[in-house]
C-alpha cells in the first residue's frame, strides 16, 4: 500500500436531500456537463441516508463492494454504483485498498416516483470523501466544490444537493464563481421568504418512468428547439436570480411554472416524442390555478421528469394550501400519497 493508512476500518454515514429545480437542466454535453445553468431549492424531508463500512481487502486493485437498498439487495442499483465507482475511482485512491459495504435508504416511499438519484449520489459521495480523508495521511479537507463535481458524474442534479437552501449549477455571466463542473451555494442570494418555502409533492404515479432522464437528455442533441431552449433558460435564470433576491414570489412562481412547462414541451416534441405527464397531473395543475385565481394566494407548481406535481408556497399560506391539497387534490394522487416537504439545510453527517 503506497499510502499510509491512518484508519484501518470503520464506517461513516451521511444524510443528503433531494432538490427541486426552478430553472431546469435538460440537455448535456461532454462529461455530464449542462447545456444551460440551473437553479434548485434544497429539500428537507426527501433524503437518502447512506452508511459505508470500509476495511482493507486481501487483493489490492479490483473494486470490491456490497450494496443494500432498504436492507435488501438491488441488482439494478448495484450495477449503477459499480459503473459509477469505476468512473470516479481516480478521485478516491482508497478504493484500491478497501472493501466497502454500502447500505442506503430513502426517507420517501420506495418508487414513489421522486427523483432520488440526486440524494443518493450526493450521500454516497459525501461518505466516500469522508473515508478518503480518514484513511489517507495528508488527505484533503472536505471540499464541497470537489464533492459536487464528483456527485455530478453520478447524476447531474446531484451536484446541487450539497448546499443549504439553494444552489446554482452551470456557467453564467450572472455569477463569477459559477461553473459547469460543479454547483455553488446560493443561500446568500435569496430573500428570506424563500428560505421557509414549502414543497408539497403530490404523487400522481409511483410507476417507474418509461423514458429515463438519461435518454431524455440525449434527445436534446438533435432537438429542433434545443438552441432556443438554452437561450430561454439563460434568460429565465437571469430574471429568476433577480426575483429571488428581491423576494418577488409571483415572479419566481411565474418563471418556475414556465420552466416546468418548457421541460415537458421539449419531451412532447422530441424525436421520438414521449409523454411523462398524466391526466391527473393536468387536473391538479388546473385546480391549483383556479385556487390561485380565486383566493389570490401565491401558490405555484413545478414538475420533474415525471407526472408528480411539486406545489411551492410561502410558509404563511401553509394551512390554506394544505387544506386545498387534502380536500381537493389527493383524489388525483396514487393512493392519496403526498410528501410534505420544505426547504432544507443540506446534507448532514450522521453518527
Ligand atoms: O440529474 P438528472 O440527469 O436526473 O436530470 C435531472 C433533470 C430534471 O430533474 C428534469 C431537471 C433538473 O434540473 O433537476
CSV table of C-alpha atoms and ligand atoms in Angstrom, one decimal:
chain,number,residue,atom,x,y,z
A,1,UNK,CA,0.0,0.0,0.0
A,2,UNK,CA,1.8,3.2,-1.2
A,3,UNK,CA,-0.2,5.5,1.0
A,4,UNK,CA,0.0,5.2,4.8
A,5,UNK,CA,-3.3,4.3,6.4
A,6,UNK,CA,-4.5,6.0,9.5
A,7,UNK,CA,-7.8,4.3,9.9
A,8,UNK,CA,-7.9,0.6,9.1
A,9,UNK,CA,-11.7,0.1,9.4
A,10,UNK,CA,-14.8,1.9,10.3
A,11,UNK,CA,-18.0,3.3,8.9
A,12,UNK,CA,-19.4,6.7,8.1
A,13,UNK,CA,-22.9,7.8,7.3
A,14,UNK,CA,-24.5,10.8,5.6
A,15,UNK,CA,-28.0,12.0,5.1
A,16,UNK,CA,-28.4,14.0,1.9
A,17,UNK,CA,-31.5,15.6,0.5
A,18,UNK,CA,-33.1,15.7,-2.9
A,19,UNK,CA,-33.6,19.1,-4.6
A,20,UNK,CA,-36.2,20.6,-6.9
A,21,UNK,CA,-35.1,22.7,-9.9
A,22,UNK,CA,-36.7,26.1,-10.5
A,23,UNK,CA,-34.7,26.6,-13.6
A,24,UNK,CA,-34.4,23.2,-15.3
A,25,UNK,CA,-31.3,21.4,-16.6
A,26,UNK,CA,-32.3,19.4,-19.7
A,27,UNK,CA,-29.7,18.6,-22.2
A,28,UNK,CA,-26.0,17.9,-21.6
A,29,UNK,CA,-22.6,17.8,-23.4
A,30,UNK,CA,-19.2,16.3,-22.7
A,31,UNK,CA,-18.8,14.6,-19.4
A,32,UNK,CA,-22.2,15.2,-17.9
A,33,UNK,CA,-22.0,19.0,-18.3
A,34,UNK,CA,-25.1,21.1,-18.6
A,35,UNK,CA,-26.1,22.9,-21.7
A,36,UNK,CA,-27.6,25.6,-19.6
A,37,UNK,CA,-27.3,26.8,-16.0
A,38,UNK,CA,-30.0,25.7,-13.5
A,39,UNK,CA,-31.2,26.7,-10.0
A,40,UNK,CA,-32.7,24.4,-7.4
A,41,UNK,CA,-34.1,24.6,-3.9
A,42,UNK,CA,-32.7,22.1,-1.5
A,43,UNK,CA,-35.4,19.9,0.1
A,44,UNK,CA,-35.6,18.8,3.8
A,45,UNK,CA,-37.7,15.6,4.2
A,46,UNK,CA,-36.9,13.8,1.0
A,47,UNK,CA,-33.5,12.4,1.6
A,48,UNK,CA,-31.2,9.4,1.3
A,49,UNK,CA,-29.2,8.0,4.2
A,50,UNK,CA,-26.1,6.1,3.2
A,51,UNK,CA,-23.8,4.2,5.5
A,52,UNK,CA,-20.5,2.9,4.2
A,53,UNK,CA,-18.4,0.4,6.2
A,54,UNK,CA,-14.8,0.0,5.0
A,55,UNK,CA,-12.0,-2.4,5.7
A,56,UNK,CA,-8.8,-3.4,4.0
A,57,UNK,CA,-9.3,-6.1,1.3
A,58,UNK,CA,-7.0,-9.0,0.6
A,59,UNK,CA,-6.3,-8.3,-3.0
A,60,UNK,CA,-5.4,-4.8,-3.9
A,61,UNK,CA,-6.8,-3.1,-7.0
A,62,UNK,CA,-10.1,-4.7,-8.0
A,63,UNK,CA,-13.2,-2.8,-6.9
A,64,UNK,CA,-14.9,-4.7,-4.2
A,65,UNK,CA,-18.2,-3.7,-2.5
A,66,UNK,CA,-21.7,-4.9,-1.5
A,67,UNK,CA,-24.8,-2.8,-1.7
A,68,UNK,CA,-28.2,-2.9,0.0
A,69,UNK,CA,-31.1,-0.6,-0.6
A,70,UNK,CA,-33.8,-0.5,2.2
A,71,UNK,CA,-32.0,-3.6,3.7
A,72,UNK,CA,-32.3,-5.7,0.5
A,73,UNK,CA,-30.1,-6.3,-2.4
A,74,UNK,CA,-31.0,-4.4,-5.6
A,75,UNK,CA,-29.1,-5.6,-8.7
A,76,UNK,CA,-30.1,-2.6,-10.8
A,77,UNK,CA,-28.7,-0.1,-8.3
A,78,UNK,CA,-25.7,-2.3,-7.6
A,79,UNK,CA,-24.8,-2.2,-11.2
A,80,UNK,CA,-25.2,1.6,-11.5
A,81,UNK,CA,-23.0,2.1,-8.4
A,82,UNK,CA,-20.4,-0.4,-9.8
A,83,UNK,CA,-20.2,1.6,-13.0
A,84,UNK,CA,-20.1,4.9,-11.1
A,85,UNK,CA,-17.3,3.7,-8.7
A,86,UNK,CA,-15.2,2.7,-11.7
A,87,UNK,CA,-15.7,6.1,-13.2
A,88,UNK,CA,-14.7,8.0,-10.1
A,89,UNK,CA,-12.0,5.8,-8.7
A,90,UNK,CA,-9.2,8.2,-9.6
A,91,UNK,CA,-10.8,10.7,-7.1
A,92,UNK,CA,-10.7,8.1,-4.3
A,93,UNK,CA,-7.4,6.3,-4.1
A,94,UNK,CA,-8.6,4.4,-1.0
A,95,UNK,CA,-10.8,2.3,-3.3
A,96,UNK,CA,-7.7,0.4,-4.4
A,97,UNK,CA,-7.1,-0.9,-0.9
A,98,UNK,CA,-10.5,-1.2,0.8
A,99,UNK,CA,-13.7,-3.2,0.6
A,100,UNK,CA,-16.9,-1.3,1.1
A,101,UNK,CA,-20.3,-2.4,2.4
A,102,UNK,CA,-22.8,0.3,1.3
A,103,UNK,CA,-26.3,0.5,2.9
A,104,UNK,CA,-28.7,3.0,1.6
A,105,UNK,CA,-32.3,4.0,2.4
A,106,UNK,CA,-34.7,6.7,1.4
A,107,UNK,CA,-37.0,8.7,3.7
A,108,UNK,CA,-39.6,8.7,1.0
A,109,UNK,CA,-41.6,5.6,-0.1
A,110,UNK,CA,-39.6,3.4,-2.4
A,111,UNK,CA,-40.5,4.0,-6.1
A,112,UNK,CA,-42.7,7.0,-5.1
A,113,UNK,CA,-41.7,8.5,-8.4
A,114,UNK,CA,-39.5,11.0,-6.7
A,115,UNK,CA,-36.2,11.5,-8.4
A,116,UNK,CA,-33.8,10.0,-5.9
A,117,UNK,CA,-30.6,10.0,-7.8
A,118,UNK,CA,-29.7,13.5,-6.5
A,119,UNK,CA,-30.0,12.5,-2.9
A,120,UNK,CA,-28.5,9.0,-3.5
A,121,UNK,CA,-25.3,10.2,-5.3
A,122,UNK,CA,-24.7,13.2,-3.1
A,123,UNK,CA,-25.0,11.0,0.1
A,124,UNK,CA,-22.7,8.3,-1.4
A,125,UNK,CA,-20.0,10.8,-2.5
A,126,UNK,CA,-20.0,12.5,0.9
A,127,UNK,CA,-19.4,9.2,2.5
A,128,UNK,CA,-16.6,8.3,0.1
A,129,UNK,CA,-15.0,11.6,0.6
A,130,UNK,CA,-15.1,11.3,4.4
A,131,UNK,CA,-13.4,7.9,4.2
A,132,UNK,CA,-10.8,9.2,1.8
A,133,UNK,CA,-9.9,11.9,4.3
A,134,UNK,CA,-9.9,9.4,7.2
A,135,UNK,CA,-7.7,6.7,5.7
A,136,UNK,CA,-5.1,8.8,4.0
A,137,UNK,CA,-2.5,10.9,5.8
A,138,UNK,CA,-2.5,14.3,4.4
A,139,UNK,CA,-5.9,13.8,2.9
A,140,UNK,CA,-7.7,16.9,1.8
A,141,UNK,CA,-10.3,18.6,4.0
A,142,UNK,CA,-14.0,18.2,3.0
A,143,UNK,CA,-14.2,20.4,-0.1
A,144,UNK,CA,-17.8,20.8,-1.2
A,145,UNK,CA,-16.8,22.0,-4.6
A,146,UNK,CA,-14.9,18.8,-5.2
A,147,UNK,CA,-17.7,16.7,-3.8
A,148,UNK,CA,-20.2,18.5,-6.0
A,149,UNK,CA,-18.0,17.8,-9.0
A,150,UNK,CA,-17.8,14.1,-8.3
A,151,UNK,CA,-21.5,13.8,-7.5
A,152,UNK,CA,-22.3,15.4,-10.9
A,153,UNK,CA,-20.8,12.4,-12.6
A,154,UNK,CA,-23.4,10.1,-10.9
A,155,UNK,CA,-26.4,12.3,-11.7
A,156,UNK,CA,-26.2,15.9,-12.9
A,157,UNK,CA,-28.8,17.2,-10.4
A,158,UNK,CA,-26.9,15.5,-7.5
A,159,UNK,CA,-24.2,18.2,-7.6
A,160,UNK,CA,-26.9,20.7,-6.5
A,161,UNK,CA,-27.9,18.7,-3.4
A,162,UNK,CA,-24.8,19.6,-1.4
A,163,UNK,CA,-25.7,23.1,-0.4
A,164,UNK,CA,-28.2,24.6,2.1
A,165,UNK,CA,-31.4,26.3,0.8
A,166,UNK,CA,-30.5,26.7,-2.8
A,167,UNK,CA,-27.8,26.0,-5.4
A,168,UNK,CA,-26.8,27.1,-8.9
A,169,UNK,CA,-25.1,24.8,-11.4
A,170,UNK,CA,-23.7,25.9,-14.7
A,171,UNK,CA,-21.6,28.7,-16.0
A,172,UNK,CA,-23.5,32.0,-16.2
A,173,UNK,CA,-22.3,35.6,-16.6
A,174,UNK,CA,-24.6,36.4,-13.6
A,175,UNK,CA,-22.1,34.7,-11.2
A,176,UNK,CA,-18.3,34.8,-11.4
A,177,UNK,CA,-17.9,31.6,-9.3
A,178,UNK,CA,-20.4,29.6,-11.3
A,179,UNK,CA,-19.2,26.6,-13.2
A,180,UNK,CA,-20.4,23.8,-15.5
A,181,UNK,CA,-18.3,21.4,-13.4
A,182,UNK,CA,-20.0,21.8,-10.0
A,183,UNK,CA,-22.8,23.7,-8.3
A,184,UNK,CA,-22.3,26.7,-6.0
A,185,UNK,CA,-24.2,27.7,-2.9
A,186,UNK,CA,-26.9,30.3,-3.4
A,187,UNK,CA,-28.4,30.9,0.1
A,188,UNK,CA,-26.9,34.4,0.4
A,189,UNK,CA,-28.7,35.4,-2.9
A,190,UNK,CA,-32.1,34.5,-1.7
A,191,UNK,CA,-34.7,36.7,0.1
A,192,UNK,CA,-35.7,35.3,3.4
A,193,UNK,CA,-39.2,34.5,2.2
A,194,UNK,CA,-37.9,31.6,0.1
A,195,UNK,CA,-36.0,30.0,2.9
A,196,UNK,CA,-39.2,28.8,4.6
A,197,UNK,CA,-41.0,27.8,1.4
A,198,UNK,CA,-42.9,24.6,1.3
A,199,UNK,CA,-42.8,22.0,-1.4
A,200,UNK,CA,-45.8,19.6,-1.2
A,201,UNK,CA,-45.1,16.7,-3.6
A,202,UNK,CA,-48.3,15.1,-4.9
A,203,UNK,CA,-47.6,11.5,-6.0
A,204,UNK,CA,-49.7,11.1,-9.2
A,205,UNK,CA,-48.0,7.8,-10.1
A,206,UNK,CA,-45.4,5.5,-8.5
A,207,UNK,CA,-44.6,3.7,-11.7
A,208,UNK,CA,-41.1,4.0,-12.9
A,209,UNK,CA,-40.5,6.2,-15.9
A,210,UNK,CA,-40.9,4.8,-19.4
A,211,UNK,CA,-38.1,7.1,-20.6
A,212,UNK,CA,-35.1,7.7,-18.3
A,213,UNK,CA,-33.7,11.1,-17.7
A,214,UNK,CA,-30.5,10.0,-19.5
A,215,UNK,CA,-32.5,9.1,-22.6
A,216,UNK,CA,-34.4,12.4,-22.3
A,217,UNK,CA,-31.2,14.5,-22.1
A,218,UNK,CA,-29.7,12.7,-25.1
A,219,UNK,CA,-32.8,13.5,-27.2
A,220,UNK,CA,-31.9,17.2,-26.8
A,221,UNK,CA,-28.9,16.7,-29.1
A,222,UNK,CA,-31.0,16.7,-32.3
A,223,UNK,CA,-33.9,18.5,-30.9
A,224,UNK,CA,-35.4,21.2,-33.2
A,225,UNK,CA,-35.9,23.6,-30.3
A,226,UNK,CA,-32.7,23.0,-28.3
A,227,UNK,CA,-31.0,26.2,-29.2
A,228,UNK,CA,-34.0,28.3,-28.4
A,229,UNK,CA,-34.5,26.4,-25.1
A,230,UNK,CA,-30.9,27.0,-23.9
A,231,UNK,CA,-31.4,30.7,-24.6
A,232,UNK,CA,-34.7,30.8,-22.8
A,233,UNK,CA,-33.2,29.0,-19.8
A,234,UNK,CA,-30.4,31.6,-19.6
A,235,UNK,CA,-32.9,34.5,-19.8
A,236,UNK,CA,-35.2,32.9,-17.3
A,237,UNK,CA,-32.2,32.3,-14.9
A,238,UNK,CA,-31.2,35.9,-15.0
A,239,UNK,CA,-34.8,37.0,-14.2
A,240,UNK,CA,-35.1,34.3,-11.6
A,241,UNK,CA,-32.0,35.5,-9.8
A,242,UNK,CA,-33.3,39.0,-9.6
A,243,UNK,CA,-36.7,37.8,-8.4
A,244,UNK,CA,-35.2,35.5,-5.8
A,245,UNK,CA,-33.1,38.4,-4.4
A,246,UNK,CA,-36.0,40.8,-4.3
A,247,UNK,CA,-38.4,38.3,-2.7
A,248,UNK,CA,-40.7,38.6,-5.7
A,249,UNK,CA,-42.8,35.5,-5.1
A,250,UNK,CA,-45.1,36.0,-8.0
A,251,UNK,CA,-42.3,36.4,-10.5
A,252,UNK,CA,-40.4,33.4,-9.1
A,253,UNK,CA,-43.7,31.4,-9.3
A,254,UNK,CA,-44.4,32.5,-12.9
A,255,UNK,CA,-40.9,31.6,-14.2
A,256,UNK,CA,-40.9,28.3,-12.2
A,257,UNK,CA,-44.2,27.2,-13.9
A,258,UNK,CA,-42.9,28.3,-17.3
A,259,UNK,CA,-39.7,26.3,-16.8
A,260,UNK,CA,-41.7,23.2,-15.9
A,261,UNK,CA,-44.0,23.5,-18.9
A,262,UNK,CA,-41.0,24.1,-21.2
A,263,UNK,CA,-39.3,20.9,-19.9
A,264,UNK,CA,-42.4,18.8,-20.7
A,265,UNK,CA,-43.0,20.6,-24.0
A,266,UNK,CA,-39.5,19.6,-25.0
A,267,UNK,CA,-40.4,16.0,-24.3
A,268,UNK,CA,-43.6,16.2,-26.3
A,269,UNK,CA,-41.7,17.2,-29.4
A,270,UNK,CA,-38.6,15.1,-29.0
A,271,UNK,CA,-37.9,12.6,-31.8
A,272,UNK,CA,-39.1,10.1,-30.8
A,273,UNK,CA,-41.7,12.0,-28.7
A,274,UNK,CA,-42.6,10.9,-25.2
A,275,UNK,CA,-45.1,12.0,-22.5
A,276,UNK,CA,-44.4,11.8,-18.8
A,277,UNK,CA,-47.5,13.9,-17.8
A,278,UNK,CA,-50.6,12.0,-16.8
A,279,UNK,CA,-54.3,13.2,-16.9
A,280,UNK,CA,-54.2,13.7,-13.2
A,281,UNK,CA,-51.1,15.9,-13.4
A,282,UNK,CA,-53.1,18.3,-15.6
A,283,UNK,CA,-56.1,18.2,-13.4
A,284,UNK,CA,-54.0,19.1,-10.4
A,285,UNK,CA,-52.4,22.0,-12.3
A,286,UNK,CA,-55.9,23.3,-13.4
A,287,UNK,CA,-57.2,23.1,-9.8
A,288,UNK,CA,-54.2,24.9,-8.5
A,289,UNK,CA,-54.5,27.7,-11.0
A,290,UNK,CA,-58.2,28.1,-10.2
A,291,UNK,CA,-57.4,28.2,-6.5
A,292,UNK,CA,-54.7,30.9,-7.1
A,293,UNK,CA,-57.1,33.0,-9.2
A,294,UNK,CA,-60.0,32.8,-6.7
A,295,UNK,CA,-58.0,33.3,-3.5
A,296,UNK,CA,-55.1,35.4,-4.6
A,297,UNK,CA,-52.8,33.0,-2.7
A,298,UNK,CA,-49.3,32.8,-4.3
A,299,UNK,CA,-49.0,29.0,-4.8
A,300,UNK,CA,-47.2,27.6,-7.8
A,301,UNK,CA,-46.4,24.2,-9.4
A,302,UNK,CA,-43.4,22.7,-10.9
A,303,UNK,CA,-42.6,19.2,-12.3
A,304,UNK,CA,-39.6,17.0,-12.5
A,305,UNK,CA,-39.1,14.4,-15.3
A,306,UNK,CA,-42.3,12.6,-14.2
A,307,UNK,CA,-46.0,13.1,-13.6
A,308,UNK,CA,-45.8,14.1,-9.9
A,309,UNK,CA,-46.6,17.7,-9.0
A,310,UNK,CA,-44.5,19.8,-6.7
A,311,UNK,CA,-46.5,22.6,-5.1
A,312,UNK,CA,-44.5,25.5,-3.9
A,313,UNK,CA,-45.8,28.2,-1.5
A,314,UNK,CA,-44.7,30.6,1.3
A,315,UNK,CA,-45.0,29.4,4.9
A,316,UNK,CA,-47.7,31.9,5.8
A,317,UNK,CA,-50.2,30.2,3.5
A,318,UNK,CA,-49.4,26.6,4.6
A,319,UNK,CA,-52.8,26.0,6.2
A,320,UNK,CA,-54.8,27.2,3.2
A,321,UNK,CA,-52.7,25.3,0.7
A,322,UNK,CA,-52.6,22.1,2.7
A,323,UNK,CA,-56.3,22.2,3.2
A,324,UNK,CA,-56.7,22.6,-0.6
A,325,UNK,CA,-54.4,19.5,-1.1
A,326,UNK,CA,-56.3,17.3,1.4
A,327,UNK,CA,-59.8,18.4,0.4
A,328,UNK,CA,-59.4,18.7,-3.4
A,329,UNK,CA,-56.2,17.2,-4.8
A,330,UNK,CA,-55.4,14.0,-3.0
A,331,UNK,CA,-58.1,12.3,-5.1
A,332,UNK,CA,-55.9,12.7,-8.1
A,333,UNK,CA,-52.9,11.0,-6.3
A,334,UNK,CA,-51.9,7.4,-6.3
A,335,UNK,CA,-53.3,6.0,-3.0
A,336,UNK,CA,-53.7,9.6,-1.8
A,337,UNK,CA,-50.0,9.9,-1.4
A,338,UNK,CA,-48.1,13.1,-0.9
A,339,UNK,CA,-45.0,14.3,0.8
A,340,UNK,CA,-45.0,17.4,2.9
A,341,UNK,CA,-41.6,18.8,2.2
A,342,UNK,CA,-40.0,22.2,2.7
A,343,UNK,CA,-36.7,23.9,2.1
A,344,UNK,CA,-33.8,22.4,4.0
A,345,UNK,CA,-30.3,23.0,5.3
A,346,UNK,CA,-28.5,20.5,3.1
A,347,UNK,CA,-26.6,17.3,4.0
A,348,UNK,CA,-25.9,16.1,7.5
A,349,UNK,CA,-23.2,13.7,8.8
A,350,UNK,CA,-24.7,11.0,11.0
A,351,UNK,CA,-23.1,9.4,14.0
B,1,LIG,O1,-29.9,14.7,-12.8
B,1,LIG,P1,-30.7,14.1,-13.9
B,1,LIG,O2,-29.8,13.6,-15.0
B,1,LIG,O3,-31.6,13.0,-13.4
B,1,LIG,O4,-31.6,15.2,-14.6
B,1,LIG,C1,-32.5,15.9,-13.9
B,1,LIG,C2,-33.4,16.6,-14.8
B,1,LIG,C3,-34.6,17.4,-14.2
B,1,LIG,O5,-34.9,16.8,-12.9
B,1,LIG,C4,-35.8,17.2,-15.1
B,1,LIG,C5,-34.3,18.9,-14.1
B,1,LIG,C6,-33.3,19.3,-13.0
B,1,LIG,O6,-32.7,20.3,-13.3
B,1,LIG,O7,-33.3,18.7,-11.9
